[in-house]
Coordinates of C-alpha atoms in Angstrom, one line a residue:
M119 CA 94.1 31.6 55.5
A120 CA 93.4 32.4 51.9
L121 CA 96.2 34.8 51.3
I122 CA 99.5 33.1 52.1
E123 CA 102.5 35.5 52.2
K124 CA 105.1 34.4 49.6
A125 CA 108.8 35.0 49.5
K126 CA 109.9 38.6 49.5
S127 CA 111.5 38.1 46.1
L128 CA 108.0 37.9 44.6
V129 CA 106.9 41.2 46.0
H130 CA 107.1 44.1 43.5
P131 CA 109.8 46.6 44.5
R132 CA 107.2 49.5 44.3
N133 CA 104.9 47.8 46.7
T134 CA 104.8 50.0 49.8
L135 CA 101.5 48.8 51.2
N136 CA 101.9 45.1 51.8
D137 CA 104.1 42.1 51.3
L138 CA 101.9 40.4 48.7
P139 CA 103.0 39.2 45.3
T140 CA 101.3 41.0 42.4
V141 CA 99.0 38.0 41.6
D142 CA 97.6 37.9 45.2
W143 CA 97.2 41.7 45.2
L144 CA 95.0 41.5 42.0
K145 CA 92.9 38.7 43.4
A146 CA 92.2 40.6 46.6
T147 CA 90.6 43.6 44.7
R148 CA 87.5 41.7 43.5
S149 CA 84.4 43.6 44.7
W150 CA 82.8 40.5 46.3
F151 CA 83.9 37.2 47.8
M152 CA 82.4 34.1 49.4
M153 CA 83.6 32.8 52.7
R154 CA 82.2 30.0 54.8
P155 CA 83.6 30.4 58.3
K156 CA 85.3 27.3 59.8
G157 CA 84.4 25.9 63.2
R158 CA 84.4 28.6 65.8
G159 CA 85.7 26.7 68.8
S160 CA 85.9 28.8 72.0
K161 CA 84.7 32.0 70.2
I162 CA 81.3 30.5 69.7
S163 CA 80.3 32.1 73.0
H164 CA 80.4 35.5 71.3
P165 CA 77.1 36.1 69.4
A166 CA 78.6 37.9 66.4
S167 CA 82.3 37.0 65.7
F168 CA 83.8 37.2 62.3
P169 CA 86.1 34.6 60.6
E170 CA 89.8 34.5 61.1
E171 CA 90.3 34.1 57.3
L172 CA 88.6 37.4 56.6
V173 CA 90.7 39.3 59.2
A174 CA 93.9 37.6 57.8
N175 CA 93.1 38.6 54.3
Y176 CA 92.6 42.3 55.1
I177 CA 95.6 42.5 57.5
Q178 CA 97.8 41.0 54.9
F179 CA 96.5 43.4 52.2
F180 CA 96.7 46.6 54.2
T181 CA 99.8 46.2 56.2
K182 CA 103.4 44.9 56.2
K183 CA 104.9 42.8 59.0
N184 CA 105.4 44.7 62.4
A185 CA 102.7 47.2 61.5
L186 CA 100.2 48.2 64.2
V187 CA 96.6 47.0 63.8
L188 CA 93.6 48.2 65.9
D189 CA 90.2 46.7 66.5
T190 CA 87.8 48.9 68.4
F191 CA 85.2 46.2 68.9
L192 CA 87.4 43.2 69.6
G193 CA 84.7 40.7 70.5
S194 CA 86.2 37.2 70.9
G195 CA 89.7 38.4 69.9
T196 CA 90.0 37.3 66.3
T197 CA 92.0 40.4 65.3
T198 CA 94.6 40.2 68.0
L199 CA 95.0 36.5 67.5
V200 CA 95.5 36.8 63.7
A201 CA 97.8 39.7 64.1
R202 CA 100.1 37.6 66.3
Q203 CA 100.0 34.8 63.7
L204 CA 100.9 37.2 61.0
Q205 CA 103.6 39.0 63.0
R206 CA 101.7 42.3 63.3
N207 CA 101.4 44.4 66.5
A208 CA 97.8 44.9 67.6
V209 CA 95.5 46.6 70.1
G210 CA 92.0 45.3 70.7
I211 CA 89.5 47.2 72.8
E212 CA 86.6 45.3 74.2
L213 CA 83.9 46.7 76.5
N214 CA 82.6 43.3 77.8
K215 CA 84.9 41.9 80.4
K216 CA 83.9 38.3 79.6
Y217 CA 84.8 38.7 75.9
A218 CA 88.0 40.6 76.8
E219 CA 89.1 37.6 79.0
L220 CA 88.1 35.2 76.2
S221 CA 90.2 37.2 73.8
Q222 CA 93.2 37.1 76.1
E223 CA 92.8 33.3 76.6
R224 CA 92.7 32.7 72.9
L225 CA 95.8 34.9 72.4
N226 CA 97.7 33.1 75.1
E227 CA 97.2 29.8 73.3
F228 CA 99.4 31.0 70.4
P229 CA 103.2 31.4 71.0
E230 CA 104.6 34.9 71.3
N231 CA 107.0 36.3 68.7
N232 CA 108.7 39.7 68.3
T233 CA 105.4 41.5 68.0
K234 CA 103.1 42.7 70.8
Q235 CA 99.3 42.4 71.1
L236 CA 97.2 44.1 73.8
V237 CA 93.7 43.2 74.8
I238 CA 92.2 46.1 76.7
N239 CA 88.8 45.9 78.6
D240 CA 87.5 49.4 78.1
D241 CA 85.1 51.6 76.1
S242 CA 86.4 52.6 72.6
R243 CA 85.1 56.1 73.2
N244 CA 88.1 56.4 75.6
L245 CA 90.5 55.5 72.8
K246 CA 92.7 58.6 73.1
K247 CA 93.1 58.2 76.8
I248 CA 93.9 54.5 76.4
F249 CA 96.6 55.2 73.8
K250 CA 98.2 58.0 75.9
K251 CA 98.2 55.9 79.1
Q252 CA 99.6 52.8 77.3
G253 CA 102.1 54.9 75.2
I254 CA 100.7 53.3 72.0
P255 CA 102.0 54.9 68.7
Q256 CA 100.0 55.8 65.7
I257 CA 97.9 53.1 63.9
D258 CA 98.7 51.6 60.5
F259 CA 95.4 49.9 60.0
C260 CA 92.1 49.5 61.8
I261 CA 89.7 46.6 61.1
T262 CA 86.5 46.2 63.1
S263 CA 82.9 45.3 63.1
P264 CA 80.6 47.5 65.2
P265 CA 77.2 46.2 66.4
Y266 CA 74.7 46.3 63.6
W267 CA 72.8 48.9 65.6
N268 CA 70.6 47.0 68.1
Q269 CA 69.9 44.1 65.7
L270 CA 70.7 41.4 68.2
K271 CA 67.8 42.7 70.3
N272 CA 65.4 42.6 67.4
K273 CA 63.0 39.8 68.6
G274 CA 60.7 40.1 65.6
L275 CA 62.5 38.3 62.8
K276 CA 62.2 34.5 62.7
N277 CA 65.9 34.0 62.1
T278 CA 66.7 36.0 65.2
V279 CA 64.2 34.0 67.3
D280 CA 65.4 30.7 66.0
R281 CA 69.0 31.7 66.5
S282 CA 68.3 32.8 70.1
K283 CA 66.5 29.6 70.9
S284 CA 69.3 27.4 69.6
R285 CA 72.0 29.4 71.4
K286 CA 70.0 29.4 74.7
K287 CA 69.8 25.6 74.5
L288 CA 73.6 25.6 74.4
N289 CA 73.8 28.2 77.2
L290 CA 75.4 30.7 74.8
D291 CA 75.0 34.4 74.7
V292 CA 72.3 35.7 72.3
D293 CA 73.4 39.4 72.5
Y294 CA 76.2 41.6 73.9
G295 CA 74.8 41.9 77.4
S296 CA 73.2 44.9 79.2
N297 CA 76.1 47.3 79.6
S298 CA 74.6 50.8 79.2
K299 CA 77.9 51.9 77.6
D300 CA 77.5 49.4 74.7
I301 CA 76.4 51.3 71.6
G302 CA 74.5 48.1 70.6
M303 CA 72.1 49.0 73.4
I304 CA 71.1 52.3 71.7
D305 CA 67.5 52.2 70.4
E306 CA 67.4 55.6 68.5
Y307 CA 69.0 55.2 65.1
D308 CA 70.7 58.6 64.7
S309 CA 72.0 58.4 68.3
F310 CA 73.6 55.1 67.4
L311 CA 75.2 56.6 64.3
D312 CA 76.5 59.5 66.5
A313 CA 78.1 57.1 68.9
Q314 CA 79.7 55.2 66.0
D315 CA 81.0 58.5 64.5
E316 CA 82.6 59.5 67.8
I317 CA 84.7 56.3 67.9
F318 CA 85.8 56.5 64.3
D319 CA 86.7 60.2 64.7
K320 CA 89.1 59.1 67.4
V321 CA 90.5 56.4 65.2
Y322 CA 91.1 59.0 62.5
D323 CA 93.1 61.2 64.9
L324 CA 95.2 58.2 65.9
M325 CA 95.8 56.9 62.4
K326 CA 98.9 57.5 60.4
P327 CA 98.5 59.5 57.2
R328 CA 97.2 57.3 54.4
G329 CA 96.3 54.5 56.8
Y330 CA 93.2 52.5 56.1
L331 CA 90.1 51.7 58.1
L332 CA 88.0 48.6 57.3
V333 CA 84.5 48.5 58.7
V334 CA 82.4 45.3 58.5
T335 CA 78.7 46.2 58.8
N336 CA 75.3 45.8 57.2
N337 CA 71.9 47.3 56.6
V338 CA 69.2 46.3 59.1
Y339 CA 65.6 45.2 58.7
K340 CA 63.5 46.4 61.6
G341 CA 60.0 47.6 62.1
G342 CA 58.8 46.7 58.7
R343 CA 61.5 48.6 56.8
M344 CA 65.2 48.6 55.9
W345 CA 67.5 50.9 57.8
P346 CA 70.5 51.8 55.6
L347 CA 73.2 51.4 58.3
A348 CA 76.0 50.5 55.9
F349 CA 75.2 53.4 53.5
D350 CA 74.7 55.9 56.3
T351 CA 78.1 54.7 57.8
V352 CA 79.8 55.7 54.5
T353 CA 78.0 59.0 54.4
R354 CA 78.8 59.9 58.0
L355 CA 82.4 58.8 58.0
S356 CA 83.1 60.6 54.7
K357 CA 83.1 63.9 56.6
K358 CA 86.7 62.9 57.7
W359 CA 87.6 59.7 56.0
V360 CA 87.9 59.2 52.3
P361 CA 85.7 56.3 51.2
K362 CA 87.8 54.1 48.8
D363 CA 85.5 51.2 48.0
E364 CA 83.4 48.4 49.3
Q365 CA 83.6 44.6 49.2
I366 CA 80.6 42.4 49.6
W367 CA 81.1 39.3 51.8
C368 CA 78.5 36.8 50.5
Q369 CA 77.3 33.9 52.6
D370 CA 75.7 31.4 50.3
S371 CA 75.4 28.8 53.1
R372 CA 73.0 30.9 55.2
R373 CA 69.6 29.2 55.9
L374 CA 66.7 30.8 54.1
H375 CA 63.5 31.8 56.1
P376 CA 60.0 32.4 54.6
F377 CA 59.8 36.1 55.7
G378 CA 56.5 37.7 54.5
M379 CA 55.7 34.6 52.4
F380 CA 52.6 35.0 50.2
H381 CA 51.9 38.6 51.2
S382 CA 55.0 40.9 51.1
Y383 CA 58.7 41.0 50.3
I384 CA 61.2 40.6 53.1
G385 CA 64.6 39.6 52.0
N386 CA 67.0 37.0 53.4
R387 CA 70.1 39.0 54.2
A388 CA 73.1 36.8 53.3
H389 CA 75.9 39.3 52.9
H390 CA 77.9 41.9 54.8
Y391 CA 79.5 45.2 53.6
C392 CA 83.3 45.5 54.1
L393 CA 83.7 49.3 53.8
I394 CA 87.2 50.6 53.0
F395 CA 88.3 54.1 54.0
R396 CA 91.6 56.0 54.1
K397 CA 93.0 58.9 56.0
E398 CA 94.1 61.5 53.4

């Protein structure tokens, strides 16, 4: 993990947000960063997991120990696992039963401590009902990565085709499945944004005042044009959440493909947007 929590004596006495020394706080505010994910191990079965180091960096910046972290699209369980390692409580919601079970298996491999992590197989649109039923208190921080619209079902781009072929050879999933409740199955762009809004509205209502939301997303190239998913996410969520900033996660190790070679420009997307919001 890039950010290692230092002795409490190095934390500034006015620091009410996290347990980081001043020098690590400053480094964490750069507007872009490069990160090459390490070996994925068991989580490789999930088609779009994000690296533990990224989750660790944000959890350490936006919370103190024993805080409550939420991930509304848990996937392979990186957030709940890292939360346990960093002594944070966590709730992870995952619609796909297979991935929820994988998340629990990964969590079980790490020793328990004085914090609690819950993996819940359910739809994040039921968030308020879940919290009420489980008696879960207000959230300190939410970090998550929704589907990039229905990009994993975009069969037209060469990198998607190549990726699907290589994963199929290994008998790995190439998308999130066929559950009709999965917002990544929604074909109409505005309808997808509406579904995403619904979830983050519920997160807002369950968040403590001045708590942060971190959304990892991207713009999408489909049908010969770019769809500004990341930008529209900021616009939509700004109706309730206060947008604070963005950080660009650059992937300089991504393979380049000759999209539109010799006749038109089609970019090789090698970055993600980490969008930062706060409840104020």
